mmCIF file of C-alpha atoms in Angstrom:
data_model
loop_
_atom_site.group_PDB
_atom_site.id
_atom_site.type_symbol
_atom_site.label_atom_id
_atom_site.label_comp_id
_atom_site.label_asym_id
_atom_site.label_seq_id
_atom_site.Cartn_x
_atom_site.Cartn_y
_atom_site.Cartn_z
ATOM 1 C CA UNK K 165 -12.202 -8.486 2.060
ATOM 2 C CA UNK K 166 -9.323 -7.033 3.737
ATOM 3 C CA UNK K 167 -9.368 -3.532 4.953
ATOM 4 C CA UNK K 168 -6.620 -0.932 4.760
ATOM 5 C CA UNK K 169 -6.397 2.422 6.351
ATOM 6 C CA UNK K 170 -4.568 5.604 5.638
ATOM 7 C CA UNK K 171 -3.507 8.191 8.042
ATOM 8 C CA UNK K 172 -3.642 11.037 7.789
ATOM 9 C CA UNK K 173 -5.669 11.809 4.594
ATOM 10 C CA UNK K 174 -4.331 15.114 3.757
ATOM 11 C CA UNK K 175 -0.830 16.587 4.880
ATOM 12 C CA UNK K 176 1.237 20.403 4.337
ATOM 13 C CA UNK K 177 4.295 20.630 5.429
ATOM 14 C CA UNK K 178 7.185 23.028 4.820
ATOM 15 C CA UNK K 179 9.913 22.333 2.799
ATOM 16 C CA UNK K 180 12.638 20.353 5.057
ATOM 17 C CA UNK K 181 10.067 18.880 7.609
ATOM 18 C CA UNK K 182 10.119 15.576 8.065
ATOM 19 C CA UNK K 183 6.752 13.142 8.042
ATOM 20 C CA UNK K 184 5.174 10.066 9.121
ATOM 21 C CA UNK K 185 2.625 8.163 7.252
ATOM 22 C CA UNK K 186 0.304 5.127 8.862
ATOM 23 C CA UNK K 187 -0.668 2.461 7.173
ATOM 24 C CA UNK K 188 -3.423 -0.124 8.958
ATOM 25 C CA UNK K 189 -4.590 -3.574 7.497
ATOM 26 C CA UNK K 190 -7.518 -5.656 8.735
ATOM 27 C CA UNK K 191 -5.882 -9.321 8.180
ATOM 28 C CA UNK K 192 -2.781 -11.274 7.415
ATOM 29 C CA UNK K 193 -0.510 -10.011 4.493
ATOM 30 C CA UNK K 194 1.934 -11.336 2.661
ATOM 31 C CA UNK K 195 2.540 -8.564 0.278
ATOM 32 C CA UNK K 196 2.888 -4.703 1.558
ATOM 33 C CA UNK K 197 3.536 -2.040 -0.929
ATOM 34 C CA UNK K 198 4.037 1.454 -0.774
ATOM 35 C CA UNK K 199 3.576 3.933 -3.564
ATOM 36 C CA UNK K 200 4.298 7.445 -4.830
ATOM 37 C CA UNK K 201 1.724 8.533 -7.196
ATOM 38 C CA UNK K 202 3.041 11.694 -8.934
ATOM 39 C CA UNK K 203 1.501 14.502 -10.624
ATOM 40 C CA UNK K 204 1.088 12.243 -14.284
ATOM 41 C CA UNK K 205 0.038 10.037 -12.573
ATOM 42 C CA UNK K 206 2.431 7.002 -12.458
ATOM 43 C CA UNK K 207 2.833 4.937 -9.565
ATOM 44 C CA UNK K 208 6.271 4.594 -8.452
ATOM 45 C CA UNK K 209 7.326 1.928 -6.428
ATOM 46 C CA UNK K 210 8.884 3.103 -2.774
ATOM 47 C CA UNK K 211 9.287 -0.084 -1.079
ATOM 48 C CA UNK K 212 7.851 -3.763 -1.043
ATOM 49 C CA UNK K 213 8.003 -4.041 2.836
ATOM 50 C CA UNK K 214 5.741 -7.268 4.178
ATOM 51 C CA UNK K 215 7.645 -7.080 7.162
ATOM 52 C CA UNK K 216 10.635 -5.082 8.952
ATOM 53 C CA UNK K 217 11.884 -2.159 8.214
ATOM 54 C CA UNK K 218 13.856 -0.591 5.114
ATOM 55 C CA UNK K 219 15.577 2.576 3.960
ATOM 56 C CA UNK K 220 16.285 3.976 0.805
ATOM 57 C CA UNK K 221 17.803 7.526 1.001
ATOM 58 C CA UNK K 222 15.161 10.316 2.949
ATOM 59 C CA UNK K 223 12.343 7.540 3.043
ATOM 60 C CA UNK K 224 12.372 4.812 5.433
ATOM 61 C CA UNK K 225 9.251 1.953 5.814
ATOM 62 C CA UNK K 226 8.498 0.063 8.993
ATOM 63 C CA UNK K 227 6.102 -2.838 9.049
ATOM 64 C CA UNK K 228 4.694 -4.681 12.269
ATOM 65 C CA UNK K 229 2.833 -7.220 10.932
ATOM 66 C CA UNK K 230 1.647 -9.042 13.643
ATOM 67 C CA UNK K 231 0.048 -5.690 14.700
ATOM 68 C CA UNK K 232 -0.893 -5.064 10.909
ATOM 69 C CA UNK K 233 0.195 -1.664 10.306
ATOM 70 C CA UNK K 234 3.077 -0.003 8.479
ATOM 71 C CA UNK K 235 4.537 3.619 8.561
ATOM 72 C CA UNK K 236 6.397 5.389 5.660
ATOM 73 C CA UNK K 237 9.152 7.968 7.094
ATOM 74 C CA UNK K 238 9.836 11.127 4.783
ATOM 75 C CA UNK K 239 13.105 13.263 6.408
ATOM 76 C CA UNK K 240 13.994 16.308 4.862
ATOM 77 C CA UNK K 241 10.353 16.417 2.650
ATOM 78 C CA UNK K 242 11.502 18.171 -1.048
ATOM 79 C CA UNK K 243 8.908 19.647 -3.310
ATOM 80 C CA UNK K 244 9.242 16.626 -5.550
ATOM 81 C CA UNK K 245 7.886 14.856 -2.640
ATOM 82 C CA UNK K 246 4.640 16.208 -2.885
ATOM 83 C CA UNK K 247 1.923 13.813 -4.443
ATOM 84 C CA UNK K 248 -0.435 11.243 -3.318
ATOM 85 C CA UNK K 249 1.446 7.896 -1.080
ATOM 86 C CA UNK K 250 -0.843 5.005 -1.085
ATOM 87 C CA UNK K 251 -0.112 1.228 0.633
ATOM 88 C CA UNK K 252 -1.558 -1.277 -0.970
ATOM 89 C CA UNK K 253 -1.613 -5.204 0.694
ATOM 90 C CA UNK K 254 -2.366 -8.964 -0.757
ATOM 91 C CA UNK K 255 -4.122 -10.662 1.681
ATOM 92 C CA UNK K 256 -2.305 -14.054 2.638
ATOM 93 C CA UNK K 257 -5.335 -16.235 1.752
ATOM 94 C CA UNK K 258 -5.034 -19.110 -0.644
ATOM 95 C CA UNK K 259 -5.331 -17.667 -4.400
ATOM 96 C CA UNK K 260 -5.776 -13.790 -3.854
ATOM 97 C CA UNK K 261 -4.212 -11.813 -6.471
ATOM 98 C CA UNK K 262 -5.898 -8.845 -5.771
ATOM 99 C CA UNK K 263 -3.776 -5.494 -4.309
ATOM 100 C CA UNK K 264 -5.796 -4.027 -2.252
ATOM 101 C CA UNK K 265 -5.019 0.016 -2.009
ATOM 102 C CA UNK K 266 -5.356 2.037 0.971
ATOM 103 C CA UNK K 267 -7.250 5.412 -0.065
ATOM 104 C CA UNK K 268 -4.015 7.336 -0.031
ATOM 105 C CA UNK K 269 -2.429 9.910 2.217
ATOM 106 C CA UNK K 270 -1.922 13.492 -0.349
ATOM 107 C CA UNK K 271 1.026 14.953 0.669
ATOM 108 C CA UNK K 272 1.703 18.751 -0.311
ATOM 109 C CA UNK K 273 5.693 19.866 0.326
ATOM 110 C CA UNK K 274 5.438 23.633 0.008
ATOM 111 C CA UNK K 275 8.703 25.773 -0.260
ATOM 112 C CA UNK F 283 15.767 -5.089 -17.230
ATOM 113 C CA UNK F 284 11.922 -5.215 -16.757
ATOM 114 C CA UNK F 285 10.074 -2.530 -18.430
ATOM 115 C CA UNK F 286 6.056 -1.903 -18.916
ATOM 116 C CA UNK F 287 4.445 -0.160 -21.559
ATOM 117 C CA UNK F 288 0.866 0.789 -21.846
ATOM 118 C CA UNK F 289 -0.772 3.033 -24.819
ATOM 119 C CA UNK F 290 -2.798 5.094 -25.850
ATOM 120 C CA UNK F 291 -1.723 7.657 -22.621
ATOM 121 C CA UNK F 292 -4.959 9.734 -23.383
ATOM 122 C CA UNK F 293 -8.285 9.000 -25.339
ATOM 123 C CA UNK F 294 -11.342 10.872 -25.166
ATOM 124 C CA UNK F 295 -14.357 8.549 -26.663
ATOM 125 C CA UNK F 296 -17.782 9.269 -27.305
ATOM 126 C CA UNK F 297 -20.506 6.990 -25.249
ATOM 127 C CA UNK F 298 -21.074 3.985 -27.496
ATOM 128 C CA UNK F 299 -18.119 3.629 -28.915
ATOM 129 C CA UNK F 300 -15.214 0.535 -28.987
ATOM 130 C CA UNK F 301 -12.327 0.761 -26.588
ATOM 131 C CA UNK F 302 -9.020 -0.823 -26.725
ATOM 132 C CA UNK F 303 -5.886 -0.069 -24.033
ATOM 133 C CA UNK F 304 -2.782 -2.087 -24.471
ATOM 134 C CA UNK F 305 0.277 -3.490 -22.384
ATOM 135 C CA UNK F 306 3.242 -4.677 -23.280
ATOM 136 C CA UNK F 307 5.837 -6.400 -20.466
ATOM 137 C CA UNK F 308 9.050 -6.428 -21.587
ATOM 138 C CA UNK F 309 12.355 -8.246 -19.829
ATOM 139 C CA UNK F 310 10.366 -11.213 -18.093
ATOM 140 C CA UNK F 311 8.791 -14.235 -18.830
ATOM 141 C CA UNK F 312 5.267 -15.508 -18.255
ATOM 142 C CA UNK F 313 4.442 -12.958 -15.592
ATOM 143 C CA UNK F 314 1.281 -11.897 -14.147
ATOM 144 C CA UNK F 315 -0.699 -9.250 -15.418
ATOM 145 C CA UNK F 316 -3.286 -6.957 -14.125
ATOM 146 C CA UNK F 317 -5.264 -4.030 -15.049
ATOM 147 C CA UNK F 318 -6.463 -1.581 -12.452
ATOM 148 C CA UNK F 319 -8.881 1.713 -12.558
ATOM 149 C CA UNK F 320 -8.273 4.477 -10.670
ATOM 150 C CA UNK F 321 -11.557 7.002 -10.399
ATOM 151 C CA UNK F 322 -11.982 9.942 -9.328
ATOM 152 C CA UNK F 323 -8.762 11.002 -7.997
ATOM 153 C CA UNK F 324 -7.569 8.393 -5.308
ATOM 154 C CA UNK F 325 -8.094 4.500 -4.523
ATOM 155 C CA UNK F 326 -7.015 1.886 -7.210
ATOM 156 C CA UNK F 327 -9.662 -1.020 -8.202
ATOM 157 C CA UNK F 328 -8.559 -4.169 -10.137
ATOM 158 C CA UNK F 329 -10.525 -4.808 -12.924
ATOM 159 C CA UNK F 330 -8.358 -8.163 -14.156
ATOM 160 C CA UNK F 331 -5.734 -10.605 -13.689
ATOM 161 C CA UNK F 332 -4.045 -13.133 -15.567
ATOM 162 C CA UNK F 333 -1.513 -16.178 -14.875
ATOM 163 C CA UNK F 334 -0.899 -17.187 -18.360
ATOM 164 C CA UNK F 335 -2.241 -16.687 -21.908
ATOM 165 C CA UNK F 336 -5.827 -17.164 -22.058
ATOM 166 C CA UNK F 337 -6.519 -16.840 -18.760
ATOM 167 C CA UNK F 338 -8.093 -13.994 -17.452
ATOM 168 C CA UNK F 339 -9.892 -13.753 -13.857
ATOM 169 C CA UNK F 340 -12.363 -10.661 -13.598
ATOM 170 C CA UNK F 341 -12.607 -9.292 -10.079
ATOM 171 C CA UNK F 342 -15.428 -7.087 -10.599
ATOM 172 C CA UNK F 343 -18.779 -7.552 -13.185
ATOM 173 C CA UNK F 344 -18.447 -4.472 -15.271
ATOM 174 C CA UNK F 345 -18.877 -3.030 -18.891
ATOM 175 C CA UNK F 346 -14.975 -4.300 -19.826
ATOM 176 C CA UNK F 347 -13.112 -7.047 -20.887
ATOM 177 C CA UNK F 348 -9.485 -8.295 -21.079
ATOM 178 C CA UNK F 349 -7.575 -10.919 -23.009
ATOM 179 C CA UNK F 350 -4.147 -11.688 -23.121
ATOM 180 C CA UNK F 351 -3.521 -12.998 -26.420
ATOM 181 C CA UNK F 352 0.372 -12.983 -26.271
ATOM 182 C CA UNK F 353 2.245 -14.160 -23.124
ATOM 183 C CA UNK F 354 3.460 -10.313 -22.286
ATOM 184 C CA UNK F 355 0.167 -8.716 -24.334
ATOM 185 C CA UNK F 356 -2.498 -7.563 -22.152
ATOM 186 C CA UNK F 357 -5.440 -5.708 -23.785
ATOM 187 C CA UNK F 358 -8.325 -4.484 -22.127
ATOM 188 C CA UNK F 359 -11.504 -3.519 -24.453
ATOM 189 C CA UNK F 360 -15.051 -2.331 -24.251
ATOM 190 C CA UNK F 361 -17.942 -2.747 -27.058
ATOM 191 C CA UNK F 362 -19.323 -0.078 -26.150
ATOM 192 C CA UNK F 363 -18.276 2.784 -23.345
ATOM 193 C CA UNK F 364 -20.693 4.000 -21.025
ATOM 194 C CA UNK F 365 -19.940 7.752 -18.991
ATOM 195 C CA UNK F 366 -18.845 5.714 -15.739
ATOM 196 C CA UNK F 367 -16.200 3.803 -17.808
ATOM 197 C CA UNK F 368 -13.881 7.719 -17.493
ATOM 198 C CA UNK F 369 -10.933 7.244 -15.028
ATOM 199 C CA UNK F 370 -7.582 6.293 -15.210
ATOM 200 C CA UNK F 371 -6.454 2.901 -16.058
ATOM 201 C CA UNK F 372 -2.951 1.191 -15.202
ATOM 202 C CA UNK F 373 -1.562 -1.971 -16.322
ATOM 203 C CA UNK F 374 0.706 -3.784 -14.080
ATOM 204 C CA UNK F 375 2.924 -6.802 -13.957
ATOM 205 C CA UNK F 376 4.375 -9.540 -11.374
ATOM 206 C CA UNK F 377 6.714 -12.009 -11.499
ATOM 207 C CA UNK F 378 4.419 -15.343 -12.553
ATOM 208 C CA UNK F 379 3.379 -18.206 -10.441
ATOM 209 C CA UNK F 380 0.748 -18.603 -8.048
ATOM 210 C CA UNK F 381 2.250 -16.979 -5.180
ATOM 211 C CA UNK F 382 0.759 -13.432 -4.544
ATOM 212 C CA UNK F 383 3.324 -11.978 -2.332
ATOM 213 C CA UNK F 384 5.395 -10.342 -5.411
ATOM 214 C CA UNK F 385 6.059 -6.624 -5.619
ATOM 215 C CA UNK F 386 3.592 -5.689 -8.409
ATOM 216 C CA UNK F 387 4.805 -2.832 -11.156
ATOM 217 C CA UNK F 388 2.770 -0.591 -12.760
ATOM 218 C CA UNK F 389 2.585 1.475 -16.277
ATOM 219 C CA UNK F 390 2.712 4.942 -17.637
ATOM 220 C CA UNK F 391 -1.364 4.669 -17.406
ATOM 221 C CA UNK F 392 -4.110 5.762 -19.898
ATOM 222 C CA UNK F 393 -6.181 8.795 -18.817
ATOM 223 C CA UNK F 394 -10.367 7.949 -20.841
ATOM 224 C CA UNK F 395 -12.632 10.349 -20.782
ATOM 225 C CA UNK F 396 -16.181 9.338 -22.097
ATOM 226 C CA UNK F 397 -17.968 11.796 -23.526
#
């Protein structure tokens, strides 16, 4: 099955510090997610992103899918941004439902 | 609008006994359903998907079982829970039809613990 990859597993930063987060696939996708699972556990949707590049206030997401990776942008990290991020991809093959989640990059935002 | 609903958020269950975790879509016809497992902390694992009423793939042999007796009802159950059956479990839903590339939305969840 398809592979994905999360960089870097663990991450501190200080309250206004800005982040990047990788995301790498093993094969054609034709659904990229990226997630914000908070402290109760929800998953909240950041951005459905299979290809080029989208903003939506301090978080930006880039994919190159022809060189199958993705990066999530966090400017000005918050507190509330702590939590785990996790990508998740459908592989493009014929009849695959399945998400397949990345292992998640935990992100800490201390003040 | 689109909402999802999932209940009970927490059970604790003894080993051996029944389980049953529900979802509700609201907002949207005939869309796809899923429920996922999340163990141990990180990394999500589907469990099951289904197009339509009745139909229910599993993706993984396991100790559960879903049906989806309602066209927006998804229920997953167990006969009988075993210890590994603890973790976190999260319905989701995406727009229907057989085309996977959908963003995919996900419940509350239900934290089990099997005691």
């Amino acid at each position: 099955g398809i592979q994905v990859e999360q960089s870097p597993p663990d991450l501190i930063l200080q309250e206004g510090a800005n982040s990047t987060l990788r995301c790498n696939f093993s094969d054609s996708v034709n659904n990229l997610q990226w997630f914000h699972q908070n402290p109760w556990g929800q998953l909240i949707n950041l951005f459905y992103i299979p290809s080029g590049t989208k903003q939506n206030g301090r978080l930006s997401a880039t994919t190159v899918a022809t060189e199958r990776y993705s990066l999530l942008y966090i400017s000005s990290s918050q507190t509330t941004d702590s939590g785990v991020y996790f990508c998740a991809v459908t592989y493009s093959g014929a009849g695959s439902y399945q998400l397949t989640f990345g292992k998640g990059t935990k992100l800490s935002v201390i003040p | 609008s689109q909402t999802i609903h999932q209940w009970p958020a927490t059970l604790v269950q003894p080993v051996g006994s029944p389980l049953s975790l529900e979802c509700t879509v609201e907002g949207t016809s005939n869309p796809n359903l899923y429920w996922y497992r999340q163990a141990a902390g990180r990394g999500l694992q589907l469990l099951f998907y289904s197009v339509g009423i009745g139909q229910i793939s599993s993706e993984v042999p396991q100790n559960l079982s879903a049906s989806r007796p309602q066209d927006r009802q998804f229920i997953l159950s167990s006969k009988k829970l075993l210890l590994s059956d603890s973790g976190f479990y999260l319905c989701a839903w995406s727009v229907g039809g057989s085309y996977s590339g959908n963003t995919i939305y996900f419940g509350e969840g239900s934290w089990l613990t099997v005691v």
